[in-house]
């Protein structure tokens, strides 16, 4: 007989309740895990959304980083301006936990550029944030970070860097806020002229390539700086211009500035005297007058002579030549070789007001220089164009233009007679501006001969560079001041082109208020100071520009030899054959 024992009812109830509690616990745990997972996804999604739609904040924490600007390159691809990620070090004074005086002592040991009081004042400011260093190296950031002060903050922010420092500063310009506009934008030069293009997100990866050659620019700035110091000039200007395309290969204005550190820069250093200042450029205008006389038929023979035996009186005004110049009748080559004001004035008198003004307008002397920069000055013309004004402007007195406009006019004289706009952008082969004809090819060919003679036998001899067949003209004019002239100061200019048998480049150098030296016997005219600058620049850069020196080549001067019988030293160039 079998016996069955039944489980008590109370035990069955306890077991059922336990299973029910476990099931509820599992459900609650699943719900909690789902809530935590959902919360995590929300946080991750929020972070991802902020990362996609927002720019990283800067060290200050309250502003958004500026737009990354496109690079600016020279014609050979060398970077002249680019945007990099730079470290900044800032402080939130209210968040400082340590002793501020002790912290200032520690900071001055790491950053000795400021004293302890400067740091302490920054750490004690009532402002929410202030910068300690905006251009910090990674090593400096690490050293400051090791101090362990939570009130000091670090960030990487886009920064405009000019890796060549002061090189071509006036062509490049700079960026920053202004009194009228707190936003970061281009404030001068290419940075200003192409601000929209450089800051466009759509074109961020496309750099702007300039016509500037950094190698030539460095040589020009070096030689100008040397002359500026030697002759104690107030400022100096230099240009190298491609005569066939209008490309500006070099644009220098001294004193210069560093666009990386624009704060505290004097106003005169910020001024681009190549395009922003106008000068009376003296005898450099004489070849333009001569070209006008030849082109118009006023002068048909190089042998024709003009009276330069005595000063020329026109009403109450007297035109005279420099002491020591030959007091005789001068033919056309002699007029330029000796740089006679009197003979040039007589030629201009025959030309007349209308033809002279027409030529100046054709050269662009009645408008601001044509170039991309916005820093440009308008030339100064005589208020009343009298007979005297016609004579004096013929040799560069009473009319003021920018150095860039003069360089472009010389390009017209030697390139076959075509005026083209100047540009700071690299021009692709075969894509130069069409331009307009100002002179005939015959007149231009004659001007190449005459300008070469000035460098062989005249005031431009110190501007000649062996093997490069340089032709040009000096100009020394009294500096304009207070509505008149400062007789103690002058503007010395030499503008030349090379090689004269097939011109490629115009080179201009100008010194404002140079002083005479012992080596120049006290002379402060362009033949002694500006001309040598041009000669040295050509000698240093000619080969870089693709023009190889050749002592056996020379421009054909045979038809002008009879006009040089009375010119001292007017013999064929030694060892050269004319071509």
Coordinates of C-alpha atoms in Angstrom, one line a residue:
X1 CA 0.0 0.0 0.0
X2 CA 1.5 3.3 -1.1
X3 CA 1.3 6.5 0.8
X4 CA 1.3 10.0 -0.9
X5 CA 2.2 13.1 1.0
X6 CA 0.8 16.4 -0.3
X7 CA 2.9 19.7 -0.1
X8 CA 1.4 22.1 2.2
X9 CA -0.6 24.9 0.6
X10 CA 1.5 27.6 2.3
X11 CA 4.7 26.4 0.6
X12 CA 3.1 26.5 -2.8
X13 CA 2.0 30.1 -2.3
X14 CA 5.5 31.2 -1.2
X15 CA 7.1 29.6 -4.3
X16 CA 4.5 31.3 -6.6
X17 CA 5.1 34.7 -5.0
X18 CA 8.9 34.3 -5.4
X19 CA 8.5 33.6 -9.2
X20 CA 6.3 36.6 -9.6
X21 CA 8.7 38.9 -7.8
X22 CA 11.6 37.7 -10.0
X23 CA 9.6 38.4 -13.1
X24 CA 8.7 41.9 -12.0
X25 CA 12.4 42.5 -11.1
X26 CA 13.4 41.4 -14.6
X27 CA 10.8 43.7 -16.2
X28 CA 11.9 46.7 -14.1
X29 CA 15.6 46.0 -14.9
X30 CA 14.8 45.9 -18.6
X31 CA 12.9 49.2 -18.3
X32 CA 15.8 50.8 -16.5
X33 CA 18.3 49.6 -19.1
X34 CA 16.1 50.9 -21.9
X35 CA 15.9 54.3 -20.2
X36 CA 19.6 54.4 -19.6
X37 CA 20.2 53.4 -23.3
X38 CA 17.8 56.0 -24.5
X39 CA 19.4 58.6 -22.4
X40 CA 22.8 57.7 -23.7
X41 CA 21.6 57.8 -27.3
X42 CA 20.1 61.2 -26.7
X43 CA 23.4 62.5 -25.2
X44 CA 25.5 61.0 -28.0
X45 CA 23.1 62.4 -30.6
X46 CA 23.2 65.8 -29.1
X47 CA 27.0 65.8 -29.1
X48 CA 27.1 64.6 -32.7
X49 CA 24.6 67.2 -33.8
X50 CA 26.5 70.0 -32.1
X51 CA 29.7 68.7 -33.7
X52 CA 28.1 68.8 -37.1
X53 CA 26.3 72.1 -36.9
X54 CA 28.6 74.2 -34.7
X55 CA 32.2 75.5 -35.0
X56 CA 34.5 74.8 -32.1
X57 CA 34.5 77.6 -29.6
X58 CA 37.7 79.6 -29.0
X59 CA 39.5 80.0 -25.7
X60 CA 37.2 82.7 -24.6
X61 CA 34.3 80.4 -24.8
X62 CA 31.8 82.9 -26.0
X63 CA 32.6 83.4 -29.7
X64 CA 32.9 81.2 -32.8
X65 CA 36.2 80.9 -34.6
X66 CA 36.6 83.1 -37.7
X67 CA 36.3 81.6 -41.2
X68 CA 39.4 79.9 -42.5
X69 CA 40.8 82.0 -45.3
X70 CA 42.4 80.7 -48.4
X71 CA 46.1 80.7 -48.9
X72 CA 48.0 83.4 -51.0
X73 CA 50.9 82.1 -53.0
X74 CA 53.7 83.7 -55.0
X75 CA 54.0 83.0 -58.8
X76 CA 56.2 79.9 -58.0
X77 CA 53.8 78.4 -55.4
X78 CA 55.6 79.7 -52.3
X79 CA 53.2 80.5 -49.5
X80 CA 52.9 84.2 -48.7
X81 CA 49.8 84.0 -46.5
X82 CA 48.1 81.0 -45.0
X83 CA 45.7 80.0 -42.1
X84 CA 47.0 77.6 -39.4
X85 CA 45.7 76.3 -36.2
X86 CA 47.5 78.2 -33.4
X87 CA 47.4 77.7 -29.7
X88 CA 46.0 80.5 -27.5
X89 CA 46.3 80.7 -23.7
X90 CA 43.7 82.6 -21.7
X91 CA 42.6 83.0 -18.2
X92 CA 39.2 83.2 -16.4
X93 CA 40.1 85.2 -13.3
X94 CA 37.0 84.1 -11.3
X95 CA 37.9 80.5 -11.7
X96 CA 41.5 80.7 -10.3
X97 CA 41.9 78.5 -7.3
X98 CA 45.5 79.1 -6.4
X99 CA 47.3 82.2 -5.1
X100 CA 47.3 84.9 -7.9
X101 CA 50.6 86.4 -6.8
X102 CA 52.3 83.1 -6.8
X103 CA 50.8 82.2 -10.1
X104 CA 52.0 85.5 -11.6
X105 CA 55.5 84.7 -10.4
X106 CA 55.4 81.3 -12.0
X107 CA 54.0 82.7 -15.3
X108 CA 56.8 85.3 -15.6
X109 CA 59.4 82.6 -15.4
X110 CA 57.8 80.7 -18.3
X111 CA 56.8 83.8 -20.4
X112 CA 59.4 86.4 -19.7
X113 CA 58.0 88.7 -22.4
X114 CA 55.9 90.4 -19.7
X115 CA 56.7 91.4 -16.1
X116 CA 55.1 90.0 -12.9
X117 CA 52.8 93.0 -12.5
X118 CA 51.4 92.6 -16.0
X119 CA 50.4 89.0 -15.2
X120 CA 49.0 89.8 -11.8
X121 CA 46.9 92.5 -13.3
X122 CA 45.5 90.1 -15.8
X123 CA 44.8 87.4 -13.2
X124 CA 43.0 90.0 -11.0
X125 CA 40.8 91.5 -13.7
X126 CA 37.0 91.7 -13.1
X127 CA 36.4 90.5 -16.7
X128 CA 35.2 86.9 -17.3
X129 CA 38.1 86.2 -19.7
X130 CA 41.3 87.7 -21.0
X131 CA 44.1 86.4 -23.2
X132 CA 47.6 85.7 -21.9
X133 CA 49.2 84.7 -25.2
X134 CA 47.6 84.4 -28.7
X135 CA 50.5 82.8 -30.5
X136 CA 51.7 80.1 -28.2
X137 CA 53.9 77.2 -29.1
X138 CA 53.0 73.7 -28.1
X139 CA 56.0 73.7 -25.7
X140 CA 54.7 76.8 -24.0
X141 CA 51.2 75.4 -23.7
X142 CA 52.6 72.3 -22.1
X143 CA 54.6 74.3 -19.6
X144 CA 51.6 76.4 -18.6
X145 CA 49.4 73.4 -18.4
X146 CA 51.8 71.7 -16.0
X147 CA 51.1 74.5 -13.5
X148 CA 47.7 72.8 -12.9
X149 CA 45.6 75.9 -12.6
X150 CA 42.0 75.3 -13.8
X151 CA 41.5 79.0 -14.3
X152 CA 43.9 79.0 -17.2
X153 CA 42.4 77.6 -20.4
X154 CA 43.8 76.6 -23.8
X155 CA 42.4 76.4 -27.3
X156 CA 43.4 76.0 -30.9
X157 CA 42.1 78.8 -33.1
X158 CA 42.6 79.6 -36.8
X159 CA 45.3 82.2 -37.2
X160 CA 46.5 84.1 -40.3
X161 CA 50.2 83.5 -40.8
X162 CA 52.5 85.4 -43.1
X163 CA 55.4 82.9 -43.2
X164 CA 57.7 85.4 -45.0
X165 CA 57.3 88.0 -42.3
X166 CA 57.6 91.5 -43.8
X167 CA 58.2 90.3 -47.4
X168 CA 55.7 91.9 -49.8
X169 CA 53.7 93.2 -46.9
X170 CA 52.1 96.1 -48.8
X171 CA 51.1 93.9 -51.6
X172 CA 49.6 91.2 -49.3
X173 CA 48.0 93.6 -46.7
X174 CA 46.7 92.2 -43.4
X175 CA 43.5 91.2 -41.7
X176 CA 41.8 92.3 -38.4
X177 CA 38.9 94.3 -37.0
X178 CA 38.5 98.0 -37.6
X179 CA 36.9 100.9 -35.7
X180 CA 33.8 100.6 -37.9
X181 CA 33.7 96.8 -38.3
X182 CA 34.6 94.5 -35.3
X183 CA 34.6 91.5 -37.6
X184 CA 37.9 90.0 -38.9
X185 CA 38.3 91.0 -42.5
X186 CA 41.0 92.1 -45.0
X187 CA 42.1 95.6 -44.2
X188 CA 44.7 96.3 -46.9
X189 CA 46.4 94.8 -49.9
X190 CA 45.3 91.6 -51.5
X191 CA 43.6 90.6 -48.3
X192 CA 41.3 93.5 -48.6
X193 CA 40.9 93.5 -52.4
X194 CA 39.9 89.8 -52.4
X195 CA 38.4 89.5 -49.0
X196 CA 35.2 87.9 -50.2
X197 CA 37.0 85.4 -52.4
X198 CA 39.5 84.5 -49.6
X199 CA 36.9 84.0 -46.9
X200 CA 34.4 82.1 -49.1
X201 CA 33.7 78.6 -47.7
X202 CA 33.0 77.4 -51.2
X203 CA 36.5 78.4 -52.4
X204 CA 38.5 77.7 -49.2
X205 CA 40.7 75.1 -50.9
X206 CA 41.6 77.3 -53.8
X207 CA 44.6 79.6 -53.2
X208 CA 45.1 82.9 -54.9
X209 CA 48.4 82.9 -56.9
X210 CA 50.0 86.3 -57.2
X211 CA 52.3 87.7 -59.9
X212 CA 54.9 88.5 -57.2
X213 CA 58.1 86.5 -57.3
X214 CA 59.3 86.1 -53.7
X215 CA 63.0 85.9 -54.8
X216 CA 62.8 89.1 -56.8
X217 CA 60.9 90.8 -54.0
X218 CA 63.5 89.8 -51.5
X219 CA 66.3 91.2 -53.7
X220 CA 64.4 94.5 -54.3
X221 CA 63.6 95.0 -50.6
X222 CA 67.2 94.2 -49.7
X223 CA 68.7 96.7 -52.1
X224 CA 66.2 99.4 -51.3
X225 CA 66.8 99.0 -47.6
X226 CA 70.5 99.2 -48.1
X227 CA 70.1 102.5 -50.1
X228 CA 67.6 103.9 -47.6
X229 CA 70.0 103.4 -44.7
X230 CA 73.1 104.6 -46.7
X231 CA 71.4 107.8 -47.9
X232 CA 69.2 108.3 -44.8
X233 CA 66.0 108.5 -47.0
X234 CA 62.6 109.0 -45.5
X235 CA 61.1 106.2 -47.5
X236 CA 61.9 104.1 -50.6
X237 CA 59.9 102.5 -53.4
X238 CA 60.7 99.7 -55.8
X239 CA 58.9 98.0 -58.7
X240 CA 59.6 95.2 -61.1
X241 CA 57.0 95.0 -63.9
X242 CA 56.6 92.6 -66.8
X243 CA 56.4 94.9 -69.9
X244 CA 54.3 92.4 -71.9
X245 CA 51.7 91.3 -69.4
X246 CA 51.5 94.1 -66.8
X247 CA 52.3 91.6 -64.0
X248 CA 53.9 93.2 -61.0
X249 CA 56.8 90.9 -60.2
X250 CA 57.9 93.0 -57.2
X251 CA 56.2 95.8 -55.3
X252 CA 58.2 97.3 -52.4
X253 CA 57.5 100.2 -50.1
X254 CA 59.8 101.1 -47.2
X255 CA 59.5 101.4 -44.3
X256 CA 57.8 98.1 -44.2
X257 CA 55.6 96.4 -41.5
X258 CA 55.1 92.8 -40.2
X259 CA 51.5 91.7 -41.0
X260 CA 51.8 89.1 -38.3
X261 CA 52.1 91.8 -35.7
X262 CA 50.2 94.8 -36.9
X263 CA 49.5 96.4 -33.6
X264 CA 51.5 99.5 -32.9
X265 CA 52.7 99.9 -36.5
X266 CA 53.2 103.6 -37.5
X267 CA 50.9 105.0 -40.1
X268 CA 53.7 105.8 -42.5
X269 CA 54.8 102.2 -42.5
X270 CA 51.3 101.0 -43.4
X271 CA 51.1 103.3 -46.4
X272 CA 51.8 101.7 -49.8
X273 CA 53.8 104.4 -51.6
X274 CA 53.8 102.4 -54.8
X275 CA 50.1 103.1 -55.4
X276 CA 49.0 105.3 -52.6
X277 CA 51.4 108.3 -52.9
X278 CA 51.9 110.6 -55.8
X279 CA 55.2 112.4 -56.6
X280 CA 56.7 114.8 -59.0
X281 CA 59.1 112.5 -60.7
X282 CA 61.2 115.0 -62.5
X283 CA 63.3 114.1 -65.6
X284 CA 61.9 110.6 -65.8
X285 CA 59.1 112.3 -67.8
X286 CA 61.5 113.5 -70.5
X287 CA 61.4 110.2 -72.5
X288 CA 57.6 110.3 -72.5
X289 CA 57.8 113.9 -74.0
X290 CA 60.3 112.7 -76.5
X291 CA 58.2 109.8 -77.5
X292 CA 55.2 112.1 -77.9
X293 CA 57.3 114.4 -80.2
X294 CA 58.5 111.6 -82.3
X295 CA 55.0 109.9 -82.5
X296 CA 53.3 113.2 -83.4
X297 CA 55.8 114.2 -86.0
X298 CA 56.9 117.3 -84.1
X299 CA 60.4 115.8 -84.2
X300 CA 61.3 113.9 -87.4
X301 CA 65.1 113.9 -87.2
X302 CA 67.3 112.8 -84.4
X303 CA 69.8 115.4 -85.6
X304 CA 67.5 118.3 -85.0
X305 CA 69.0 120.7 -82.4
X306 CA 67.3 122.8 -79.8
X307 CA 68.8 125.9 -78.1
X308 CA 70.1 125.1 -74.6
X309 CA 72.7 127.8 -74.5
X310 CA 71.0 129.8 -71.8
X311 CA 68.1 129.6 -69.3
X312 CA 64.7 129.9 -71.0
X313 CA 62.4 132.7 -69.7
X314 CA 58.7 132.3 -70.1
X315 CA 56.9 135.3 -68.6
X316 CA 58.1 135.6 -65.0
X317 CA 59.3 132.0 -64.9
X318 CA 62.8 130.8 -65.8
X319 CA 63.7 127.3 -66.8
X320 CA 67.3 126.4 -66.4
X321 CA 69.6 123.3 -66.6
X322 CA 71.9 122.0 -63.9
X323 CA 75.3 123.6 -63.5
X324 CA 78.0 121.9 -65.6
X325 CA 75.6 120.9 -68.4
X326 CA 76.7 121.9 -71.9
X327 CA 75.5 125.3 -72.9
X328 CA 74.9 124.7 -76.6
X329 CA 72.4 123.5 -79.1
X330 CA 71.5 119.9 -78.3
X331 CA 70.1 117.2 -80.6
X332 CA 67.5 114.6 -79.5
X333 CA 69.9 112.0 -78.1
X334 CA 72.0 114.7 -76.4
X335 CA 68.9 116.2 -74.8
X336 CA 68.2 112.9 -73.0
X337 CA 71.9 112.1 -72.3
X338 CA 72.5 115.5 -70.7
X339 CA 68.9 115.6 -69.3
X340 CA 68.3 119.2 -70.5
X341 CA 65.3 120.9 -69.1
X342 CA 65.6 123.8 -71.5
X343 CA 65.7 121.7 -74.7
X344 CA 62.9 119.5 -73.4
X345 CA 60.8 122.6 -72.6
X346 CA 61.3 123.9 -76.2
X347 CA 60.2 120.6 -77.6
X348 CA 57.1 120.6 -75.4
X349 CA 56.3 124.2 -76.5
X350 CA 56.2 122.9 -80.1
X351 CA 54.1 119.9 -79.0
X352 CA 51.5 122.1 -77.4
X353 CA 49.0 121.6 -74.6
X354 CA 46.5 119.4 -76.4
X355 CA 49.0 116.8 -77.6
X356 CA 50.8 116.7 -74.3
X357 CA 47.6 116.2 -72.2
X358 CA 46.5 113.6 -74.7
X359 CA 49.7 111.6 -74.2
X360 CA 49.5 111.8 -70.5
X361 CA 45.9 110.6 -70.6
X362 CA 46.9 107.7 -72.9
X363 CA 49.5 106.7 -70.3
X364 CA 46.8 106.7 -67.6
X365 CA 48.1 109.8 -65.7
X366 CA 44.6 111.3 -65.3
X367 CA 43.1 108.4 -63.3
X368 CA 44.0 106.3 -60.3
X369 CA 46.4 103.4 -61.2
X370 CA 44.7 100.4 -62.6
X371 CA 45.4 97.5 -60.3
X372 CA 43.4 95.3 -58.0
X373 CA 44.4 97.1 -54.8
X374 CA 42.0 99.5 -53.2
X375 CA 44.8 101.7 -51.7
X376 CA 45.2 104.0 -54.7
X377 CA 45.8 107.8 -55.2
X378 CA 44.7 110.0 -58.0
X379 CA 47.4 111.9 -59.9
X380 CA 47.7 115.7 -59.5
X381 CA 47.4 117.9 -62.6
X382 CA 48.0 121.6 -63.0
X383 CA 44.9 123.6 -62.0
X384 CA 45.5 125.8 -65.0
X385 CA 47.3 124.3 -68.0
X386 CA 49.2 127.3 -69.2
X387 CA 52.1 127.5 -71.6
X388 CA 54.5 127.3 -68.7
X389 CA 52.7 124.3 -67.3
X390 CA 53.0 122.6 -70.7
X391 CA 56.8 123.2 -70.6
X392 CA 57.4 122.2 -67.0
X393 CA 55.2 119.0 -67.0
X394 CA 57.3 117.9 -70.0
X395 CA 60.2 117.3 -67.6
X396 CA 58.1 116.1 -64.6
X397 CA 57.4 119.3 -62.6
X398 CA 53.9 120.4 -61.9
X399 CA 52.4 117.0 -62.4
X400 CA 52.4 114.1 -59.8
X401 CA 51.7 110.4 -60.4
X402 CA 52.3 107.2 -58.5
X403 CA 55.5 105.2 -59.1
X404 CA 53.4 102.4 -60.5
X405 CA 52.0 104.6 -63.2
X406 CA 55.5 105.8 -64.2
X407 CA 56.7 102.2 -64.4
X408 CA 53.7 101.3 -66.6
X409 CA 54.4 104.2 -68.9
X410 CA 58.0 103.0 -69.4
X411 CA 56.6 99.6 -70.3
X412 CA 54.6 101.3 -73.1
X413 CA 57.8 103.1 -74.3
X414 CA 59.7 99.8 -74.8
X415 CA 57.2 97.0 -75.4
X416 CA 56.1 98.1 -78.8
X417 CA 53.8 100.9 -77.7
X418 CA 50.9 99.0 -75.9
X419 CA 49.4 100.2 -72.7
X420 CA 48.1 97.4 -70.5
X421 CA 46.6 97.4 -67.0
X422 CA 48.9 96.3 -64.2
X423 CA 48.0 93.3 -62.1
X424 CA 49.1 91.5 -58.9
X425 CA 47.6 88.2 -60.2
X426 CA 49.6 85.7 -62.1
X427 CA 48.7 85.7 -65.8
X428 CA 48.6 82.4 -67.6
X429 CA 50.7 82.3 -70.9
X430 CA 48.8 83.8 -73.8
X431 CA 46.2 85.4 -71.5
X432 CA 47.6 88.9 -71.0
X433 CA 45.1 91.8 -71.3
X434 CA 44.8 93.0 -74.9
X435 CA 45.6 96.6 -73.9
X436 CA 45.5 99.6 -76.3
X437 CA 48.0 101.1 -78.6
X438 CA 49.6 104.4 -77.6
X439 CA 52.8 104.5 -79.6
X440 CA 53.8 102.9 -82.9
X441 CA 56.3 100.1 -83.0
X442 CA 58.7 102.4 -84.8
X443 CA 58.5 105.0 -82.1
X444 CA 58.9 102.4 -79.4
X445 CA 62.0 101.0 -81.2
X446 CA 63.5 104.5 -81.3
X447 CA 62.8 105.0 -77.6
X448 CA 64.7 101.8 -76.8
X449 CA 67.7 103.2 -78.5
X450 CA 67.5 106.5 -76.7
X451 CA 67.0 105.0 -73.3
X452 CA 70.0 102.7 -73.9
X453 CA 72.2 105.7 -74.7
X454 CA 71.3 107.3 -71.3
X455 CA 72.8 104.2 -69.6
X456 CA 75.8 104.1 -71.8
X457 CA 76.8 107.8 -71.8
X458 CA 74.4 109.7 -69.6
X459 CA 73.1 109.9 -66.0
X460 CA 72.0 106.3 -66.0
X461 CA 75.5 104.8 -66.2
X462 CA 75.5 103.6 -62.6
X463 CA 72.2 101.8 -63.3
X464 CA 73.6 99.6 -66.1
X465 CA 74.1 95.9 -65.3
X466 CA 76.9 94.2 -67.4
X467 CA 75.4 91.9 -70.1
X468 CA 71.8 93.0 -69.5
X469 CA 71.7 96.0 -72.0
X470 CA 69.8 98.3 -69.6
X471 CA 68.1 101.5 -70.8
X472 CA 66.5 104.0 -68.5
X473 CA 66.3 107.6 -67.2
X474 CA 67.0 109.3 -64.0
X475 CA 64.8 112.0 -62.4
X476 CA 65.5 114.3 -59.5
X477 CA 62.8 116.7 -58.4
X478 CA 62.4 118.9 -55.4
X479 CA 60.0 117.4 -52.9
X480 CA 56.6 119.1 -52.8
X481 CA 55.6 120.5 -49.3
X482 CA 52.9 122.8 -47.9
X483 CA 51.7 123.9 -51.3
X484 CA 55.2 124.6 -52.6
X485 CA 58.6 123.0 -52.7
X486 CA 61.1 122.1 -50.0
X487 CA 64.4 123.1 -51.6
X488 CA 66.4 121.0 -49.0
X489 CA 64.7 117.8 -50.1
X490 CA 64.3 115.9 -53.3
X491 CA 62.7 112.8 -54.8
X492 CA 65.3 110.7 -56.6
X493 CA 64.1 108.1 -59.2
X494 CA 65.6 105.8 -61.7
X495 CA 63.4 103.8 -64.0
X496 CA 64.8 101.3 -66.5
X497 CA 64.0 98.4 -68.8
X498 CA 66.1 95.4 -69.8
X499 CA 67.2 93.8 -72.1
X500 CA 66.8 96.7 -74.6
X501 CA 67.1 94.5 -77.7
X502 CA 64.1 92.5 -76.5
X503 CA 62.6 94.2 -73.4
X504 CA 61.1 92.0 -70.7
X505 CA 61.0 94.0 -67.5
X506 CA 60.8 97.5 -66.2
X507 CA 62.6 98.2 -62.9
X508 CA 62.0 101.3 -60.8
X509 CA 63.7 102.6 -57.6
X510 CA 62.8 105.8 -55.8
X511 CA 64.2 107.4 -52.7
X512 CA 62.4 110.2 -50.9
X513 CA 64.7 112.8 -49.4
X514 CA 68.0 111.0 -49.7
X515 CA 71.1 112.7 -48.3
X516 CA 74.5 113.0 -49.9
X517 CA 77.4 111.0 -48.6
X518 CA 81.2 111.2 -48.6
X519 CA 81.3 108.5 -51.3
X520 CA 78.9 110.6 -53.6
X521 CA 80.8 113.8 -52.8
X522 CA 77.7 115.2 -51.3
X523 CA 75.5 114.5 -54.4
X524 CA 72.0 113.3 -53.6
X525 CA 70.6 113.0 -57.1
X526 CA 69.2 109.9 -58.7
X527 CA 72.3 109.1 -60.7
X528 CA 74.2 108.5 -57.4
X529 CA 71.6 106.7 -55.3
X530 CA 68.5 105.3 -57.1
X531 CA 70.3 104.2 -60.3
X532 CA 72.8 101.9 -58.5
X533 CA 69.8 100.2 -56.8
X534 CA 68.3 99.3 -60.1
X535 CA 71.6 98.1 -61.5
X536 CA 72.1 95.8 -58.5
X537 CA 68.6 94.4 -58.6
X538 CA 68.9 93.6 -62.3
X539 CA 72.3 91.9 -61.7
X540 CA 70.8 89.8 -58.9
X541 CA 67.5 88.8 -60.5
X542 CA 68.0 88.9 -64.3
X543 CA 68.9 85.2 -64.5
X544 CA 66.1 84.3 -62.1
X545 CA 63.7 86.0 -64.5
X546 CA 65.0 84.0 -67.4
X547 CA 67.2 86.7 -68.9
X548 CA 70.8 85.5 -69.2
X549 CA 73.6 88.1 -69.4
X550 CA 75.4 88.3 -72.7
X551 CA 78.4 90.7 -73.0
X552 CA 78.5 90.1 -76.8
X553 CA 75.0 91.4 -77.5
X554 CA 74.0 95.0 -77.9
X555 CA 71.1 97.0 -79.3
X556 CA 71.7 98.4 -82.7
X557 CA 72.7 102.1 -82.3
X558 CA 74.4 102.6 -85.7
X559 CA 71.9 105.2 -87.0
X560 CA 72.4 107.3 -83.9
X561 CA 76.2 107.4 -83.9
X562 CA 76.4 110.6 -86.0
X563 CA 74.3 112.4 -83.3
X564 CA 76.9 111.6 -80.6
X565 CA 80.0 113.2 -82.0
X566 CA 80.1 115.8 -79.2
X567 CA 79.1 113.4 -76.4
X568 CA 82.1 112.5 -74.1
X569 CA 82.9 108.8 -74.2
X570 CA 80.4 108.1 -77.0
X571 CA 82.2 105.1 -78.5
X572 CA 80.9 101.7 -79.3
X573 CA 80.6 99.4 -76.3
X574 CA 83.9 97.6 -75.7
X575 CA 83.9 94.0 -76.9
X576 CA 80.3 94.1 -78.1
X577 CA 78.8 93.9 -81.5
X578 CA 75.5 95.7 -82.2
X579 CA 72.5 93.7 -83.1

